[in-house]
PDB file of C-alpha atoms in Angstrom:
ATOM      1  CA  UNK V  19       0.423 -30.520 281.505  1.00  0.00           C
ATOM      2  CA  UNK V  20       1.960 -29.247 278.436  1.00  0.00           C
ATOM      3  CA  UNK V  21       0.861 -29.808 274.994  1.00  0.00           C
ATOM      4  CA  UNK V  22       3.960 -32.130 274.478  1.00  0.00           C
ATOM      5  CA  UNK V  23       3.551 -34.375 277.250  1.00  0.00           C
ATOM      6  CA  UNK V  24      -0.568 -34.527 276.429  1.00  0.00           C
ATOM      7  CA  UNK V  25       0.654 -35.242 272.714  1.00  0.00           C
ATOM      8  CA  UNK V  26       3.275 -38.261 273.902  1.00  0.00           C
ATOM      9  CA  UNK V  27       0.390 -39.472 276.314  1.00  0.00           C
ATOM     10  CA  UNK V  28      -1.924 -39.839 273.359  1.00  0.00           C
ATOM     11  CA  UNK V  29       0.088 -41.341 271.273  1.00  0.00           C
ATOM     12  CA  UNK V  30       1.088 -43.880 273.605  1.00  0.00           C
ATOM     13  CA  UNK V  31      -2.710 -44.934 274.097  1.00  0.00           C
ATOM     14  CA  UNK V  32      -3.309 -44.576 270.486  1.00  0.00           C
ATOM     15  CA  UNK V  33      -0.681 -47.221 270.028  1.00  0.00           C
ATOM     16  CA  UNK V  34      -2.025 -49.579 272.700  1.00  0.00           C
ATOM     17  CA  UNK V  35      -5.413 -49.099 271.383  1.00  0.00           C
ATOM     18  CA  UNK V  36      -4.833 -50.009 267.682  1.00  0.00           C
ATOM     19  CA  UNK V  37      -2.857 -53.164 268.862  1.00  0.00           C
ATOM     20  CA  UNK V  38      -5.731 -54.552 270.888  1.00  0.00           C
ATOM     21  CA  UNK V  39      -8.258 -53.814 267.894  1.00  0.00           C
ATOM     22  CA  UNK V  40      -5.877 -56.060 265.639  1.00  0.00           C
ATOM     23  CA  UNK V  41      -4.553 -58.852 268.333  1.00  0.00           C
ATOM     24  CA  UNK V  42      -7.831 -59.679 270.406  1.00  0.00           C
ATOM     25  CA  UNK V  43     -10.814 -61.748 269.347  1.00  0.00           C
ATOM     26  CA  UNK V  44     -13.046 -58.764 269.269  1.00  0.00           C
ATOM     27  CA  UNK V  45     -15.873 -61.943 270.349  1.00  0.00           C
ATOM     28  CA  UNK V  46     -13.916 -62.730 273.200  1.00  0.00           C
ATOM     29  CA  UNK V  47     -12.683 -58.956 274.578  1.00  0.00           C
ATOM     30  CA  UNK V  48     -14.369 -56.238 275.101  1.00  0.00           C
ATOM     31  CA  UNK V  49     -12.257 -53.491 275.194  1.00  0.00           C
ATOM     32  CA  UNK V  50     -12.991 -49.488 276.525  1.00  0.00           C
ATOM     33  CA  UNK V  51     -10.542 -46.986 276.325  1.00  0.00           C
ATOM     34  CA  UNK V  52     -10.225 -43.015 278.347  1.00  0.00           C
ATOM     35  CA  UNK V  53     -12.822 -44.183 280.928  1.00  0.00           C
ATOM     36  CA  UNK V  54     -13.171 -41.275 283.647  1.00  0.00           C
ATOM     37  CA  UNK V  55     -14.660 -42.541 286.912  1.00  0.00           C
ATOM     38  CA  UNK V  56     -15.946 -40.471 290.013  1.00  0.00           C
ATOM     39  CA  UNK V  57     -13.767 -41.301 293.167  1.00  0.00           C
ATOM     40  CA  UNK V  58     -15.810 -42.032 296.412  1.00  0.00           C
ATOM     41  CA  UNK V  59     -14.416 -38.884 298.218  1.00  0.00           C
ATOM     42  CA  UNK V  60     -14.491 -36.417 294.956  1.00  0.00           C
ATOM     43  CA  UNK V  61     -12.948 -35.974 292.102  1.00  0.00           C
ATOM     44  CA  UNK V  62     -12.022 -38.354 289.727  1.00  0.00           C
ATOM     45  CA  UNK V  63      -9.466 -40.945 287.811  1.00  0.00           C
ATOM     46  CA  UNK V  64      -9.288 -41.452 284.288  1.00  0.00           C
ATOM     47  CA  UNK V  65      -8.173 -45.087 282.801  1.00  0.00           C
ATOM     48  CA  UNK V  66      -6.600 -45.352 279.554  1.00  0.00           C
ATOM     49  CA  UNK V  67      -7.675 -48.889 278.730  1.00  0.00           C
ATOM     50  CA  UNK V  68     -10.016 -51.863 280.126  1.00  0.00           C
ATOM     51  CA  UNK V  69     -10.287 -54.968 278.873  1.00  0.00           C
ATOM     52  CA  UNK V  70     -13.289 -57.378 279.927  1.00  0.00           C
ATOM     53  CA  UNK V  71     -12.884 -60.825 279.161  1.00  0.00           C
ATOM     54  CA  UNK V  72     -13.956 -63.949 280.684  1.00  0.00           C
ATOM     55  CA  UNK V  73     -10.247 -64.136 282.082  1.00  0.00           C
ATOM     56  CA  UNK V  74     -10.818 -60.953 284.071  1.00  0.00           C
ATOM     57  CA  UNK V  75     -10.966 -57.559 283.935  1.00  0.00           C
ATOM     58  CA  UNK V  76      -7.276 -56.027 282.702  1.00  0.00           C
ATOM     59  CA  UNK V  77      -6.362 -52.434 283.289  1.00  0.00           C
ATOM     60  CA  UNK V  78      -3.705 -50.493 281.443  1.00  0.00           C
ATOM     61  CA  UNK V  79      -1.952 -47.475 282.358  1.00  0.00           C
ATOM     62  CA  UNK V  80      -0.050 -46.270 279.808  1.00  0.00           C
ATOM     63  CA  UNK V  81       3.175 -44.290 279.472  1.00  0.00           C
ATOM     64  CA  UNK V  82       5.154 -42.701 276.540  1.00  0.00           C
ATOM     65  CA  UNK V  83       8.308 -42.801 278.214  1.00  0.00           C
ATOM     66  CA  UNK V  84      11.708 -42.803 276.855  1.00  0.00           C
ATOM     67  CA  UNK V  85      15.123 -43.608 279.055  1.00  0.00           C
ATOM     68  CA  UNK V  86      15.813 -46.239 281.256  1.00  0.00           C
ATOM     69  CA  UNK V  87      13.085 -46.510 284.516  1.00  0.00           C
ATOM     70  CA  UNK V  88      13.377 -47.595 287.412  1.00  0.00           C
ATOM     71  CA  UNK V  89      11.533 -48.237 291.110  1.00  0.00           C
ATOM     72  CA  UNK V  90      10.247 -50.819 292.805  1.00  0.00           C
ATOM     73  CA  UNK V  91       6.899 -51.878 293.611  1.00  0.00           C
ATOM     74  CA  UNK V  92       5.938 -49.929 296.794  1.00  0.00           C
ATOM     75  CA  UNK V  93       7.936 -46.585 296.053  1.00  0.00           C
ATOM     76  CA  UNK V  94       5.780 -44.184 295.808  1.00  0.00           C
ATOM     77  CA  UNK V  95       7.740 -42.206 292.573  1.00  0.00           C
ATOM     78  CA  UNK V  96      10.242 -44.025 289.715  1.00  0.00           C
ATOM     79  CA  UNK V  97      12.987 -42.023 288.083  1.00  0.00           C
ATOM     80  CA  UNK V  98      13.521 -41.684 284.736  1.00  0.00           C
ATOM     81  CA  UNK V  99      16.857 -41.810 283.417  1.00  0.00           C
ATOM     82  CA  UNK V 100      18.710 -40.353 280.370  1.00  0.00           C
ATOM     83  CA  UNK V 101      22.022 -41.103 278.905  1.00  0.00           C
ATOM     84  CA  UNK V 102      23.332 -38.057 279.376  1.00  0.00           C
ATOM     85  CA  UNK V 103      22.781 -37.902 283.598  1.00  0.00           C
ATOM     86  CA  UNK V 104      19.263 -35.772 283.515  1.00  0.00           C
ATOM     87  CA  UNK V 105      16.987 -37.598 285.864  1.00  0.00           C
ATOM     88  CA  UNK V 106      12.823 -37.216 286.440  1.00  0.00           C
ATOM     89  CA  UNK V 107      10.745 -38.638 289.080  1.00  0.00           C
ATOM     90  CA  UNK V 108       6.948 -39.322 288.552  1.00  0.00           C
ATOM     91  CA  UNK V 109       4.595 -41.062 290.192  1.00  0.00           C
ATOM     92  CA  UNK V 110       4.457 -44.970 290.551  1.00  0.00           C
ATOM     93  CA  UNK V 111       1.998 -46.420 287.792  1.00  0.00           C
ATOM     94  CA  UNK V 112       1.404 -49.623 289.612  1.00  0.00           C
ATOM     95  CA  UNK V 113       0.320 -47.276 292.431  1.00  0.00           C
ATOM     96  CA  UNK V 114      -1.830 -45.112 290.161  1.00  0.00           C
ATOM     97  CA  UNK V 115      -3.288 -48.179 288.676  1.00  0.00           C
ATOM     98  CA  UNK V 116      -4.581 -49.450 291.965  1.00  0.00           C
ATOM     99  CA  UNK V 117      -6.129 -46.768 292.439  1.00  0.00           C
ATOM    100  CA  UNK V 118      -8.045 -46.776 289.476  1.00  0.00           C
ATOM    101  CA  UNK V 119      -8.534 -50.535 289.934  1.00  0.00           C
ATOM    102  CA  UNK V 120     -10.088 -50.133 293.447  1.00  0.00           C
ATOM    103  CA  UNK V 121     -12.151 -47.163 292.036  1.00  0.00           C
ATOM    104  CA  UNK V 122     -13.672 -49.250 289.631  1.00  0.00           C
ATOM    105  CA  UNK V 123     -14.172 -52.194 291.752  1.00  0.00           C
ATOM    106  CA  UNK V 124     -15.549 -50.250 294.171  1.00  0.00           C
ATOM    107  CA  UNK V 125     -18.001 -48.715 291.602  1.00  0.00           C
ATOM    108  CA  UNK V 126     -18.872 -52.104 289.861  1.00  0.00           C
ATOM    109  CA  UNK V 127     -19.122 -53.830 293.651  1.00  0.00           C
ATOM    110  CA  UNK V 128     -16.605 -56.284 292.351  1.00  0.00           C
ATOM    111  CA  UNK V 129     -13.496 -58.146 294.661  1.00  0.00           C
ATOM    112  CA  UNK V 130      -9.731 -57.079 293.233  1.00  0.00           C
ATOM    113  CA  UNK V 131      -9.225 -60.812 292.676  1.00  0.00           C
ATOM    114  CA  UNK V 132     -11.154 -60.017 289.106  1.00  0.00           C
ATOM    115  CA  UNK V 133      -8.850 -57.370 287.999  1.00  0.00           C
ATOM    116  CA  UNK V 134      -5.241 -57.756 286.422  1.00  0.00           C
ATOM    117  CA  UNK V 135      -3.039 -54.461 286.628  1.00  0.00           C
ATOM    118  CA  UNK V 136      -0.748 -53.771 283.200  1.00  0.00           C
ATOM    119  CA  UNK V 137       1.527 -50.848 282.564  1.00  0.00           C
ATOM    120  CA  UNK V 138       2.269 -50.449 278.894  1.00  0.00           C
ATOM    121  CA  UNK V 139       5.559 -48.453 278.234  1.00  0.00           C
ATOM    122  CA  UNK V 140       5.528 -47.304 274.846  1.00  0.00           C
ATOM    123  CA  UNK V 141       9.044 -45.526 273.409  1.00  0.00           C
TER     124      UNK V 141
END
């Protein structure tokens, strides 16, 4: 990853982070940000933000992303699209966020009907 893209990632969690310290009831949500889990067959996944609340447990995946973006639900990549024609591909966050849902149901022995899956893009 290059120091750009970890720069943009940052500051796309920094800005999700600051606006849950000033818009939620800090009695009512608890919130934990860059949580790194261990995955049942090795390795690992790292969430950018989880909210606990007695609503459920939200997780965010993040992404500083400029462009328009596109892809459906079960693709497994989206494209990213510029104005002038360059396209990227990367990986499907709802798809990444599962996974780090069912990792940390898994983990917490929990059903998936608790959790609530958010992507945050950030320009």
């Amino acid at each position: 990853m290059s120091l750009k893209s970890t720069f943009k990632g940052f500051l796309g969690e920094t800005v999700i982070n600051v606006a849950m310290w000033i818009k939620l009831e800090k009695d009512v949500y608890h919130r934990l940000n860059g949580i790194t889990l261990p995955r049942d067959k090795g390795g690992s996944t790292q969430i950018d933000h989880i909210i606990v609340s007695v609503y459920g447990i939200f997780v965010i995946e993040t992404k500083n992303y400029k462009g328009w973006i596109y892809g459906s639900e079960t693709q497994r990549q989206w494209t990213q699209a510029f104005p002038n024609g360059s396209k990227f591909k990367f990986q499907n966050p709802l798809r990444q966020n599962y996974l780090h849902i069912k990792t940390l149901a898994d983990l917490l022995g929990l059903e998936l009907s608790y959790f609530h899956s958010m992507i945050a893009f950030i320009r």
